[in-house]
Structure formats: structure tokens, C-alpha cells
Short mmCIF file of C-alpha atoms and ligand atoms in Angstrom, two decimals:
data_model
loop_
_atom_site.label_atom_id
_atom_site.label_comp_id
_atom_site.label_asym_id
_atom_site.label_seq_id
_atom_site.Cartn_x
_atom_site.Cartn_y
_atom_site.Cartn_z
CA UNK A 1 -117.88 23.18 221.49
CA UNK A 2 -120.50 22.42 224.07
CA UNK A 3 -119.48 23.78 227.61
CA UNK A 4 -118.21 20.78 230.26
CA UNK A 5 -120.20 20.63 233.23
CA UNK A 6 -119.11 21.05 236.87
CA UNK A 7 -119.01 17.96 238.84
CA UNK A 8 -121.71 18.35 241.53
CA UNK A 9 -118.85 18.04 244.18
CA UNK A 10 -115.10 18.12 243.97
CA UNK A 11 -114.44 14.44 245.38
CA UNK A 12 -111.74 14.42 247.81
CA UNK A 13 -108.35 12.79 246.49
CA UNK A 14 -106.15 10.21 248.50
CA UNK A 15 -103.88 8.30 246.78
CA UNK A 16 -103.36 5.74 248.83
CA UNK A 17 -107.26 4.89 248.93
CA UNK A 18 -107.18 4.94 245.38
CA UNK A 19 -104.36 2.43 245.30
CA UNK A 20 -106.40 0.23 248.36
CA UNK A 21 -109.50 0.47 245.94
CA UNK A 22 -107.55 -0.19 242.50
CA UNK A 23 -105.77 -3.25 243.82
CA UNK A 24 -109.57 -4.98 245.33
CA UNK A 25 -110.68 -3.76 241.78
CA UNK A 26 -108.15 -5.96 240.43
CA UNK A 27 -108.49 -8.75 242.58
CA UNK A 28 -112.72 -8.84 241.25
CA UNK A 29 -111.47 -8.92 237.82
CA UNK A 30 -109.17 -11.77 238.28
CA UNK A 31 -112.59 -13.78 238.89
CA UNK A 32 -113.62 -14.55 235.44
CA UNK A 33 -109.92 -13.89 233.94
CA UNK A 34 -109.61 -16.04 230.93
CA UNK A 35 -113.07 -16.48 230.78
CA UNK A 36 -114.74 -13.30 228.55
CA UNK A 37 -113.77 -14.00 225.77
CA UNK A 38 -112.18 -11.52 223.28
CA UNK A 39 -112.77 -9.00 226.14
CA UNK A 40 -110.61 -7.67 228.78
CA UNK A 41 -111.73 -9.38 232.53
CA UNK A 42 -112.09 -6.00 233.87
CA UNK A 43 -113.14 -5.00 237.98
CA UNK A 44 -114.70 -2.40 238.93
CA UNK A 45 -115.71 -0.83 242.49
CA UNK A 46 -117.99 2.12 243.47
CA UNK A 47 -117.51 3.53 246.61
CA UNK A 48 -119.31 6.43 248.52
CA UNK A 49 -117.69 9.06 250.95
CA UNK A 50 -121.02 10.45 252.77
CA UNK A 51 -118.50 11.64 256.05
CA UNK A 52 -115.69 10.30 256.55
CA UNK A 53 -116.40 6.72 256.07
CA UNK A 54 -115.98 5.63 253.05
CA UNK A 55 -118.79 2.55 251.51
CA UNK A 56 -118.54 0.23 248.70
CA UNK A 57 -121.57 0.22 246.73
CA UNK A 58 -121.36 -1.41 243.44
CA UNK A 59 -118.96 -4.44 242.77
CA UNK A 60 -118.63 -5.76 239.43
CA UNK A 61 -116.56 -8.01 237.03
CA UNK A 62 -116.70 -9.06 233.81
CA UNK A 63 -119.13 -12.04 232.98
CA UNK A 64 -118.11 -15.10 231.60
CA UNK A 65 -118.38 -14.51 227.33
CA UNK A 66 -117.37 -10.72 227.93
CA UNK A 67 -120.49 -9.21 229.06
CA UNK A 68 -122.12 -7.40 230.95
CA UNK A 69 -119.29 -5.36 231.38
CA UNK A 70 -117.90 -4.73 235.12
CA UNK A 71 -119.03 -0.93 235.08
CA UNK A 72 -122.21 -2.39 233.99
CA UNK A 73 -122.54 -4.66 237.17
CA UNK A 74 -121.35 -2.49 239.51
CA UNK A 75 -123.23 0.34 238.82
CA UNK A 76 -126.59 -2.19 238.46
CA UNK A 77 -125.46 -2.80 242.44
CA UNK A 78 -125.20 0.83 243.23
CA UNK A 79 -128.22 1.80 241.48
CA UNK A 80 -128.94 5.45 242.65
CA UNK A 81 -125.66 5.22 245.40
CA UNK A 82 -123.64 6.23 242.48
CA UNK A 83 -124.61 9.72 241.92
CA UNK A 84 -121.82 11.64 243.35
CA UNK A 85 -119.43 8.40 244.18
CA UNK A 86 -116.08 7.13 242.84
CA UNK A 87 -115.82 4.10 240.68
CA UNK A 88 -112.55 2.27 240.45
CA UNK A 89 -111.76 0.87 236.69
CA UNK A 90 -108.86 -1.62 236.09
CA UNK A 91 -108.82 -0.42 232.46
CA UNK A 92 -110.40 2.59 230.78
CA UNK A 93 -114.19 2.00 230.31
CA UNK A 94 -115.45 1.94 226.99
CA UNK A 95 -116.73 4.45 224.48
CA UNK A 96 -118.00 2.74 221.70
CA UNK A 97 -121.28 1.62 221.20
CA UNK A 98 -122.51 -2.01 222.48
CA UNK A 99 -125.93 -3.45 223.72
CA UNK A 100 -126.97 -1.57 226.16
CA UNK A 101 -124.81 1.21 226.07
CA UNK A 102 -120.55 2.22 226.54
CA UNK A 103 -119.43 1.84 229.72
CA UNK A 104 -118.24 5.67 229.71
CA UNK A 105 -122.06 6.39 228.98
CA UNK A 106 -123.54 4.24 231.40
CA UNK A 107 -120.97 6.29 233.92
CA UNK A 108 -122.06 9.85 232.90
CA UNK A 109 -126.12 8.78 233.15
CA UNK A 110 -125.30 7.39 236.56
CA UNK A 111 -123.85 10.73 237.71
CA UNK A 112 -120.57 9.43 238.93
CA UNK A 113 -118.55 12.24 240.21
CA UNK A 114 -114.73 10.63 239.56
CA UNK A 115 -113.62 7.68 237.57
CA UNK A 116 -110.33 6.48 238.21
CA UNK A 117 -108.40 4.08 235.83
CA UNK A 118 -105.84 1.66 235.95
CA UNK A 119 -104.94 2.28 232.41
CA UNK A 120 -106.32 3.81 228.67
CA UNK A 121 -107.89 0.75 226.98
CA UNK A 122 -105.35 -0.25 223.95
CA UNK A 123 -108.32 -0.92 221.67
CA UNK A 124 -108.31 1.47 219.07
CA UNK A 125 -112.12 1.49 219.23
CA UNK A 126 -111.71 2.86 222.57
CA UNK A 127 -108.40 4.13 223.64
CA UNK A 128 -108.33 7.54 225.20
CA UNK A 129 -112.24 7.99 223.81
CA UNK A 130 -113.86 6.72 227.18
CA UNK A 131 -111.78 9.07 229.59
CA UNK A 132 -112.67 11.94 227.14
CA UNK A 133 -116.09 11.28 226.86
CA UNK A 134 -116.40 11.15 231.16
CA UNK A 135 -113.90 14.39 231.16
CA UNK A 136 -116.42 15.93 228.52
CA UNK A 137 -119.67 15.43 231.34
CA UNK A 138 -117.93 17.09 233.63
CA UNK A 139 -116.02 13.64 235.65
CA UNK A 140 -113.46 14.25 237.49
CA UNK A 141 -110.47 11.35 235.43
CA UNK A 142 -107.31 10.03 237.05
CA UNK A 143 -105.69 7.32 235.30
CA UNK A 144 -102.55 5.19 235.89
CA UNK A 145 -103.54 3.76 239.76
CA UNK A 146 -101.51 0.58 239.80
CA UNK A 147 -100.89 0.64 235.87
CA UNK A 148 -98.32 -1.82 236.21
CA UNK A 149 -100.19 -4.63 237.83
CA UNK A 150 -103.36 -3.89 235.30
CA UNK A 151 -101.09 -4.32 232.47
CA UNK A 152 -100.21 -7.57 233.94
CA UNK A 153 -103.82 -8.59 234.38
CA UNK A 154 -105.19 -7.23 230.96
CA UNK A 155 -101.75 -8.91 228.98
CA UNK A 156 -104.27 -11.03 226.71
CA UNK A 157 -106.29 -8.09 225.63
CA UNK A 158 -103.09 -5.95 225.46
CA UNK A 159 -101.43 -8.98 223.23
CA UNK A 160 -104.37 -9.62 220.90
CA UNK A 161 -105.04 -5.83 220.22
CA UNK A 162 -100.95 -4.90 219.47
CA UNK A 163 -99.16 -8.12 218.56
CA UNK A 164 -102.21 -9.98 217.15
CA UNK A 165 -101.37 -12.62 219.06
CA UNK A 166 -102.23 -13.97 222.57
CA UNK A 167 -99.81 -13.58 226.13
CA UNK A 168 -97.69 -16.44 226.02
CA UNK A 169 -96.92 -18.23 229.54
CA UNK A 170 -94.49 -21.00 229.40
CA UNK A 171 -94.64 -23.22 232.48
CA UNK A 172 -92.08 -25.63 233.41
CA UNK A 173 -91.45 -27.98 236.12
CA UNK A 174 -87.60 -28.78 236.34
CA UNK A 175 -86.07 -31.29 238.57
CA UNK A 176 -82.49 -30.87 240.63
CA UNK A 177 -80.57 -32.32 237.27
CA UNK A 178 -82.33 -29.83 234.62
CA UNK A 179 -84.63 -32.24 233.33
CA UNK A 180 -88.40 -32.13 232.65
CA UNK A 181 -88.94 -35.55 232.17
CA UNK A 182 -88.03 -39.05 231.01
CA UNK A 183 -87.43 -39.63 226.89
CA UNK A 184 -89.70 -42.52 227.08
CA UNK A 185 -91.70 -45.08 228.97
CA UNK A 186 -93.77 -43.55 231.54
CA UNK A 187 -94.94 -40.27 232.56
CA UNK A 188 -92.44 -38.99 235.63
CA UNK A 189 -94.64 -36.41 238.15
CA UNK A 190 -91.26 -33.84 238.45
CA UNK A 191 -93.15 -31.81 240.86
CA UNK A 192 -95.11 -32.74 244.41
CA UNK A 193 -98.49 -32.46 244.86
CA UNK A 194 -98.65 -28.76 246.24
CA UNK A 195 -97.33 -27.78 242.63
CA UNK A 196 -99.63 -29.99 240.46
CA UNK A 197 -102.63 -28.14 242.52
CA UNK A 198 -101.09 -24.70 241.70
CA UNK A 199 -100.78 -25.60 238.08
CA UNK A 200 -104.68 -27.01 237.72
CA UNK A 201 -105.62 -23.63 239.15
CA UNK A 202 -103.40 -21.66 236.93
CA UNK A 203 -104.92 -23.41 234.22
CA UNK A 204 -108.37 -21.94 235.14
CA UNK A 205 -107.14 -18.39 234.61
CA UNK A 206 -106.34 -18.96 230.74
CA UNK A 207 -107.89 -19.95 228.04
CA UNK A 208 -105.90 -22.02 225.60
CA UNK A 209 -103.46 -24.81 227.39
CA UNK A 210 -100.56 -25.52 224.74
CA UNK A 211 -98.38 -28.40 224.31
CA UNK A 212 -95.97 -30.25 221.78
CA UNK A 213 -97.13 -33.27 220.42
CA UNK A 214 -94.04 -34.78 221.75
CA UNK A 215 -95.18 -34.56 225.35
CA UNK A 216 -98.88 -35.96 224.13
CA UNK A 217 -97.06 -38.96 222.96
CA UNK A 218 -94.98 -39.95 226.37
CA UNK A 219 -97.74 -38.38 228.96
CA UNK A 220 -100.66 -39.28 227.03
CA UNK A 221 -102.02 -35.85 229.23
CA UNK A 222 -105.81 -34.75 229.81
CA UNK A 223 -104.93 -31.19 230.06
CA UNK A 224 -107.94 -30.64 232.19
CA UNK A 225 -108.69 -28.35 235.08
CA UNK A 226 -110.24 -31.49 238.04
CA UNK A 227 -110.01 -29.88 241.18
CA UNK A 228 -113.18 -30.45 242.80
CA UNK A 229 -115.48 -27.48 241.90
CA UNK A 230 -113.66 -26.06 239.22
CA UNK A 231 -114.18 -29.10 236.38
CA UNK A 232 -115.85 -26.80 234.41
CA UNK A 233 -113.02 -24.19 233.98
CA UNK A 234 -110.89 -26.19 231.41
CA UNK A 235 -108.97 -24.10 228.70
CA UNK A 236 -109.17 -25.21 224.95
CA UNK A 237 -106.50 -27.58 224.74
CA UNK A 238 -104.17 -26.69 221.69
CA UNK A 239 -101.55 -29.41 219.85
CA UNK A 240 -98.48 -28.50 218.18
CA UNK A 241 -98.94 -31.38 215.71
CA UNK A 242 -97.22 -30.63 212.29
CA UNK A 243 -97.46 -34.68 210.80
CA UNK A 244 -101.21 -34.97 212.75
CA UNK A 245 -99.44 -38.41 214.82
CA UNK A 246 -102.12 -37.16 217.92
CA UNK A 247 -103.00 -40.95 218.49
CA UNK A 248 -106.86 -41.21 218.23
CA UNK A 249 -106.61 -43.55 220.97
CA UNK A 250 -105.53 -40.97 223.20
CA UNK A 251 -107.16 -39.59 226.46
CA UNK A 252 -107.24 -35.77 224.58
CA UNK A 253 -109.56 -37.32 221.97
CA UNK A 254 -111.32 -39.80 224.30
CA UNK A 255 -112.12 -36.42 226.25
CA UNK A 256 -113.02 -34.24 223.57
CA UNK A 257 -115.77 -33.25 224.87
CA UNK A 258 -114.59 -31.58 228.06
CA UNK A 259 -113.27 -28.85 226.00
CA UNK A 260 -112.52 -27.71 222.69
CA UNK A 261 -109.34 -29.60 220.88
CA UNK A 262 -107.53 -27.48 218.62
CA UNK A 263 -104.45 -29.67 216.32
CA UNK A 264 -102.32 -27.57 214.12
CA UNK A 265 -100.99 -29.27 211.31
CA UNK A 266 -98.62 -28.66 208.62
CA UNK A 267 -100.46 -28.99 204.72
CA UNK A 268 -97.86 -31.75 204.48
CA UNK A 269 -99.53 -33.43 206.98
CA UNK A 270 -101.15 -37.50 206.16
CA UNK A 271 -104.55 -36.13 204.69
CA UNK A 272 -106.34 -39.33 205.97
CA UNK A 273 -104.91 -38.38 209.70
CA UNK A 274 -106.45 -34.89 209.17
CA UNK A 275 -109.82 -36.46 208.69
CA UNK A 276 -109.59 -39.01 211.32
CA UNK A 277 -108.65 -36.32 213.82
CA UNK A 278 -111.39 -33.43 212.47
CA UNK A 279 -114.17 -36.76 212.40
CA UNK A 280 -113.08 -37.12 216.18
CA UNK A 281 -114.13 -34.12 217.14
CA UNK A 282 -110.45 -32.34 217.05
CA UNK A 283 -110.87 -29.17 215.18
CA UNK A 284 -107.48 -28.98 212.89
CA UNK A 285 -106.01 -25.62 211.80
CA UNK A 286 -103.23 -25.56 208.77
CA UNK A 287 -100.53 -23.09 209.19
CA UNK A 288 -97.24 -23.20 207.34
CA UNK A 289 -94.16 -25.06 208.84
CA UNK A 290 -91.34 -23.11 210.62
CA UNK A 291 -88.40 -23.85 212.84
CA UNK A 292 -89.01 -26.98 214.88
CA UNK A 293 -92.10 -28.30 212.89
CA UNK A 294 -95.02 -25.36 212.81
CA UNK A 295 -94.86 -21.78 212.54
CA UNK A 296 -95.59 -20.71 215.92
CA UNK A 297 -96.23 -16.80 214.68
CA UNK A 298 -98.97 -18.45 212.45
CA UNK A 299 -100.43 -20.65 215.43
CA UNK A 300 -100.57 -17.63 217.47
CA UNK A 301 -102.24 -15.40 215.32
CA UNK A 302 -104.94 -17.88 214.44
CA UNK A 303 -105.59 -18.44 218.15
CA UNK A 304 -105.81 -14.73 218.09
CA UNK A 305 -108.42 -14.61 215.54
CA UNK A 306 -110.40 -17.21 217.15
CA UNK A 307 -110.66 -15.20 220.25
CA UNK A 308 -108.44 -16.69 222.39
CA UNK A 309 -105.87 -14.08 224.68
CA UNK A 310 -103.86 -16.47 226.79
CA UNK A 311 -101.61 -19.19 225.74
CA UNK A 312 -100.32 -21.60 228.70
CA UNK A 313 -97.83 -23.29 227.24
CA UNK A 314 -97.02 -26.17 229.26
CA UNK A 315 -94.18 -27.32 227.38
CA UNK A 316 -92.24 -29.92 226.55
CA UNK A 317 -88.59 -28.85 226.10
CA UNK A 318 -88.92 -28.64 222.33
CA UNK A 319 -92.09 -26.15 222.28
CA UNK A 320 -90.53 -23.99 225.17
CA UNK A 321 -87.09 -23.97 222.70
CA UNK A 322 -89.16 -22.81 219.49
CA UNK A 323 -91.33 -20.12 221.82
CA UNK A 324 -88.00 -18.64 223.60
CA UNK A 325 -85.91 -18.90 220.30
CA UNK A 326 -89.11 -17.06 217.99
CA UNK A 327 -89.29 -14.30 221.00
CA UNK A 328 -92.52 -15.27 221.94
CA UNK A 329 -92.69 -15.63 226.00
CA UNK A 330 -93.90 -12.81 227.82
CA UNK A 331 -94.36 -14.67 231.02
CA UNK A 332 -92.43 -17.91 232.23
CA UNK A 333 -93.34 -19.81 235.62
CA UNK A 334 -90.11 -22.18 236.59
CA UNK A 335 -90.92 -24.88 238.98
CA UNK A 336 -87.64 -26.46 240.14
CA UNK A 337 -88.12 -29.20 241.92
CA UNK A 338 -85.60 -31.53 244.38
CA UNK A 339 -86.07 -34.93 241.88
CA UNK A 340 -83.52 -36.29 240.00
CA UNK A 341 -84.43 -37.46 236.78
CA UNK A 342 -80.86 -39.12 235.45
CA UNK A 343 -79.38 -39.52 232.21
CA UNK A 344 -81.86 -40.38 230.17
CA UNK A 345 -84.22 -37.12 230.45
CA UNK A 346 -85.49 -34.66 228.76
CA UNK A 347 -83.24 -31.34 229.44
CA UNK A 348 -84.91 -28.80 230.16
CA UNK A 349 -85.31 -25.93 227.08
CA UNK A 350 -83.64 -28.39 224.79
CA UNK A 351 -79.98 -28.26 226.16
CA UNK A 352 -80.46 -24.59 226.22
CA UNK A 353 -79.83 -23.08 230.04
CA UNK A 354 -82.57 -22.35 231.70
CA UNK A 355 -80.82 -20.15 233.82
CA UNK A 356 -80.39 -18.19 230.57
CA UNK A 357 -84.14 -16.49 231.56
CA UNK A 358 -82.73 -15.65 234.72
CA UNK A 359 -79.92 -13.59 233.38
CA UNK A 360 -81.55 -12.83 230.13
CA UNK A 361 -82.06 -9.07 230.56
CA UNK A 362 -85.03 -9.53 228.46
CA UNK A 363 -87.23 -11.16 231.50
CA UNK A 364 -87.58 -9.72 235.41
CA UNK A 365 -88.17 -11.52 238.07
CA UNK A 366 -91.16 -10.46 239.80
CA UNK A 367 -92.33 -13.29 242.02
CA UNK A 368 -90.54 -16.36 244.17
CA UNK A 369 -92.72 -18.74 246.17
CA UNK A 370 -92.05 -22.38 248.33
CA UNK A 371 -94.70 -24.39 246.65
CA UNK A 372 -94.18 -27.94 248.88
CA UNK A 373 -90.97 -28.57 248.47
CA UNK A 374 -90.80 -26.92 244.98
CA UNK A 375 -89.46 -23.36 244.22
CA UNK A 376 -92.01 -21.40 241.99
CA UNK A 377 -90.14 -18.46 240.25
CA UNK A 378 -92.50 -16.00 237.96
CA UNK A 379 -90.37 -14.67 235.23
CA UNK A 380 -92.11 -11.24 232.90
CA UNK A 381 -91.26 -10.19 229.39
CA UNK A 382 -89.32 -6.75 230.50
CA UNK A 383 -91.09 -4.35 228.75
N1 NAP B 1 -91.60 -30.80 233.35
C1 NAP B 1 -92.49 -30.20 232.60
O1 NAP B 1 -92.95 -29.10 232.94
C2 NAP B 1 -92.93 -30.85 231.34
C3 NAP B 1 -93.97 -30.29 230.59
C4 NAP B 1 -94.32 -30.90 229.39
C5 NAP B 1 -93.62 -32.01 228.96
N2 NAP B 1 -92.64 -32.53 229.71
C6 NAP B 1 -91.86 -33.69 229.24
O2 NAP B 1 -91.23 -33.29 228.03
C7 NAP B 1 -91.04 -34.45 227.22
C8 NAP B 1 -91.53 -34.10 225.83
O3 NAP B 1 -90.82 -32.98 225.39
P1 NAP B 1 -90.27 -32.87 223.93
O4 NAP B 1 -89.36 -31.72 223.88
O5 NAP B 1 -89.77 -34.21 223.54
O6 NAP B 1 -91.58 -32.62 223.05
P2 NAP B 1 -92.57 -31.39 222.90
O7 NAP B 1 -91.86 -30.10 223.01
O8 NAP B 1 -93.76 -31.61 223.75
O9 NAP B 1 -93.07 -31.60 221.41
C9 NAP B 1 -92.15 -31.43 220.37
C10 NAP B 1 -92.81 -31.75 219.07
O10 NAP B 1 -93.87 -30.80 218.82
C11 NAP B 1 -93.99 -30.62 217.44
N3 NAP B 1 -93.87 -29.21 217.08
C12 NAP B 1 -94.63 -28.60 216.15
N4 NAP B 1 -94.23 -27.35 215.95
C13 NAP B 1 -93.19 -27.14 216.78
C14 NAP B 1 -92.34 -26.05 216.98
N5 NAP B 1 -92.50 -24.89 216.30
N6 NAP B 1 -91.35 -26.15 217.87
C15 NAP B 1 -91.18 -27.28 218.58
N7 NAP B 1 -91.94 -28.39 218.41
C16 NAP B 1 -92.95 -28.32 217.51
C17 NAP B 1 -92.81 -31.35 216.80
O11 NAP B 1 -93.29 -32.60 216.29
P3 NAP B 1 -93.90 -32.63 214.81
O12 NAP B 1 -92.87 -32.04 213.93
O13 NAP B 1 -94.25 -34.01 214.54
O14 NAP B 1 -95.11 -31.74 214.90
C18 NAP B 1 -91.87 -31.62 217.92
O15 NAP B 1 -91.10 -32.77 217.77
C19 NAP B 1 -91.79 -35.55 227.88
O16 NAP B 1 -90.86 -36.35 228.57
C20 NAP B 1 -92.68 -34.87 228.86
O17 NAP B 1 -92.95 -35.68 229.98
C21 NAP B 1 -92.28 -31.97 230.88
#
């Protein structure tokens, strides 16, 4: 077994730096989150202690697609500043082989004298093998910095690699009565202004937005991301369609080309519809049926397989029913707002309380907010 080497310098240790530098690590790798494709959107710092001052030298985040990787960009930045410095990872660099190089190599070359992680990558390709192969070269590893809020941000990667599915976010907006909108006629705005702003930039931060094909038929929605300099951050929209009624003359197929449309259908489903909907530029997936029209295990795991890691499922009350009842929300967001809708809405979760999430020990709170005069509450899957 080949001796390890010594790292040039024993780096100085100080937790609460590391938790300063893990958390702005973070924060970079939010930039491009739900944008790399089937990789993680990881951060990653570099920072020199020549003193007592410490300096950041290489920044880096994951590029749209999934590459270059963050290590890659940051230590590009530092160039020859990171012989001897710290980087900060938000998930365990990689070890196997890509263009270019692992990440865990790329580290070694560059003479970095401590790595530490957020957490050991999940992939099986990688997992443990990247802080072995730095511990091997003689780098000084701590992992586990803020492992809680990196499993948070890397949820998608962690869903698609153990679940074979993507992280499921449900987002409702509920009004004072425990609606989320009206049966029929037209489309009633629950929430204020504040709250629709918050939801087009959650939007940006996933990449699949999901809905019923229920709430397509009274909202006639663009599912689009239009706040001014972020048009071209729209998810894949996906429709939970099992008898293909998506109308062709609707503003999802009249905008088809503003990002990709993906209609699941049952193979019960009108053949000629199928056609009509594939010729309009729709790309139609056929899973089998399951409770409440499709099998939402099956729609997962094809979104899955097409790359996708994070599901916004933005309702209606039907879809958020199917998703809760199947045990597939990890993450709900609850706006409640001070409207009231009146008898003839849409309950909320299909009659079923949504207070239930509240109580349900299988969800924490972990985040309230005023949004307006809305009341944002951020519900996780406990573990
Ligand atoms: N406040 C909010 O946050 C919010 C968000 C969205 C919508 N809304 C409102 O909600 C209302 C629409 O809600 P909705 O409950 O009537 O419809 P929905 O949940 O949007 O859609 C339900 C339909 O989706 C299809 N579907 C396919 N697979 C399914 C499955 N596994 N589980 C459930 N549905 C499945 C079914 O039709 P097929 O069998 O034909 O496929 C089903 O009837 C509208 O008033 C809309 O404005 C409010």
C-alpha cells in the first residue's frame, strides 16, 4: 500500500469559519440550482490563511448542463493560490473519471492542503471514493459542515440516486376558507402580488413545474418563469393528463416553445388526442393508471430517467391528494392567504385537512415568512 503523504502544513481548524465558509459555499451553489442537469448544483470556495487574514481565492458553482464542476471553477480562479489553501465543498467531490478529470483529482494536482465537505456524495460512482482518494494524497478531510442544509440543497440528486425519483415540492396557495380556487369560470389569484413574485422565482430553482390537468382546464396557466430578466429560467412544464383532454387551443401548447411540454397519458387514452398533442410539439409519456387517474410512482420515475431532480408541483387539490396519499412530498410550501373564496371552491387537498401536514409527524416545520399579506409556511419530509 503506497505510503500517504504529509500535508505540506497542518491547516489550522475553526469550526465556526468552516461553518461561515460552508454556508457562502451553499449560497454559490444555489445559483444554477435546478439548472445542471442530472448533476448535483454544487459550491465551492477556496480560501487562503497567509497570517491571520483569511482570502477567498477561487469561487465556483456548477454550470448550467452540469459542468464544469464547481471544484473545477474555483480552483481555475485560484490557479496557483490553492497550493496549501482550504476549499469548501457542499457535497463530496468526485472520484470517478469525467472530461477533464474527478474533482478529487483536480484537488490533489492543485495541492490543496484541506477539503472540507458538506456531505459524502450518494452516487454510488462516487460515495466515500472522493474523500478517500484526497485522504490517500495526504489532504487533510472533514466532512459533515452544515450537512443538514446541503442535504436540503442537493434533495434532487439525493432523490434521483436513492428513490429513483425526483424531490417532490407541493406548493399551495390557500385562502381564509380552505380553498384553492373556484370549480369553474374564471381563474381566482388566491394570493397578492408579493406571493405570485415569490412563486415565479421559486420556479427558477427547479426543473420540472407539475400540475393536474384539472387546473389546466379552469386556469388555462403558462407555467412560465416572466419576471423581467429571468424569462429564460422556465422549468419543463409536466401534465398529469391520463384521457390527453390538454386543449390544443391552450396557452401551454400555444407556448410550447418556451419550454419543454411533457403530457402523461394513460394507454387508454383517445389515440388521435395523443397524436394531436405529440404533432404540437407536447412530448407524451404512457405510464399505467393508478389512484386518481395516473400512476404517479411511474410519472416520477420517468422524469427521473429523463434527468429531471425537482418536481414543483403546483397543484390543484386533486394532484396534491394523490402525491400526499402515494407518500410522495418531501417538501410542501403553504401559502394561506386572507381571501375568501365561498362555497363553491375548490378545498384545499381534496376535503382532506391541510392542517393534517402541520400535525402530521411525518413533515417539520422549518421556515415561516409574511409574504404581503400572505403567510408562507415551508413544510420538510422528516427524515
Ligand atoms: N391555490 C393554488 O395553489 C392552486 C394551484 C393549482 C390549482 N388551483 C385550483 O385548483 C382547481 C383545480 O384543481 P382540481 O383538484 O380540480 O384538479 P387538478 O388536481 O389540477 O387535476 C386533477 C386531474 O388530474 C388528472 N390526474 C392524473 N393523474 C392523477 C393522479 N394520480 N391524481 C390526481 N389527479 C390526476 C385527473 O384527470 P384525468 O383523469 O383526466 O387525467 C384529475 O381529475 C382550479 O380551481 C385551480 O384554480 C389552485
Amino acid at each position: 500500500m503506497p505510503a500517504r503523504k504529509k500535508p505540506a502544513e497542518e491547516p489550522r481548524i475553526d469550526p465556526d469559519f468552516d461553518r461561515r465558509m460552508m454556508a457562502a459555499a451553499l449560497r454559490l451553489g444555489r445559483r444554477n440550482l435546478g439548472w445542471t442537469g442530472k448533476n448535483p448544483a454544487v459550491g465551492c470556495i477556496i480560501v487562503r490563511t497567509d497570517g491571520d487574514t483569511p482570502v477567498v481565492v477561487g469561487r465556483g458553482w456548477t454550470a448550467p448542463g452540469g459542468r464544469p464542476h464547481a471544484e473545477r471553477e474555483a480552483l481555475d480562479m485560484a490557479g496557483e493560490a490553492a497550493k496549501g489553501a482550504t476549499a469548501y465543498v457542499t457535497l463530496e467531490p468526485c472520484a470517478h473519471r469525467q472530461k477533464g478529470g474527478s474533482c478529487s483529482a483536480a484537488l490533489v494536482e492543485a495541492g490543496v492542503a484541506r477539503v472540507v465537505g458538506a456531505m459524502a456524495d450518494p452516487d454510488p460512482r462516487t460515495a466515500g471514493k472522493g474523500y478517500a482518494a484526497l485522504e490517500k494524497a495526504g489532504i487533510a478531510v472533514t466532512d459533515g459542515v452544515l450537512a443538514a442544509e446541503a442535504a436540503l440543497a442537493h434533495s434532487g440528486h439525493i432523490a434521483r440516486i436513492t428513490k429513483g425519483r425526483p424531490h417532490v415540492t407541493l406548493k399551495l396557495a390557500i385562502s381564509a376558507d380552505g380553498m384553492i380556487g373556484k370549480r369553474e369560470g374564471e381563474r381566482m389569484m388566491i394570493t397578492g402580488k408579493q406571493t405570485f413574485d415569490a412563486v415565479q422565482r421559486m420556479r427558477t430553482e427547479f426543473d420540472t413545474i407539475m400540475v393536474g390537468i384539472g387546473t389546466v382546464l379552469v386556469d388555462d396557466p403558462r407555467l412560465t418563469v416572466r419576471l423581467p430578466g429571468l424569462e429564460g429560467r422556465s422549468p419543463a412544464r409536466v401534465i398529469l393528463d391520463a384521457n390527453a383532454r390538454l386543449p390544443l387551443t391552450s396557452k401551454l401548447i400555444a407556448e410550447v416553445g418556451v419550454a419543454p411540454l411533457l403530457v402523461f397519458v394513460t394507454p387508454a387514452a383517445d389515440p388521435d388526442k395523443v397524436v394531436a398533442l405529440a404533432e404540437s410539439g407536447a412530448k407524451v409519456f404512457e405510464v399505467p393508471p393508478g389512484p386518481g387517474g395516473l400512476d404517479l410512482g411511474e410519472v416520477l420515475a420517468v422524469l427521473a430517467e429523463e434527468g429531471y431532480q425537482r418536481v414543483f408541483a403546483e397543484g390543484g387539490a386533486e394532484v396534491a391528494s394523490s402525491l400526499m396519499q402515494g407518500g410522495l412530498l418531501d417538501e410542501v410550501y403553504l401559502f394561506r392567504a386572507p381571501v375568501v373564496v365561498g362555497p363553491d371552491g375548490v378545498r384545499a387537498l381534496g376535503g382532506m385537512a391541510l392542517s393534517a401536514i402541520a400535525r402530521s409527524p411525518r413533515f417539520r416545520l422549518i421556515e415561516s415568512a409574511a409574504v404581503g399579506e400572505d403567510m408562507m409556511r415551508r413544510y420538510v419530509r422528516a427524515a
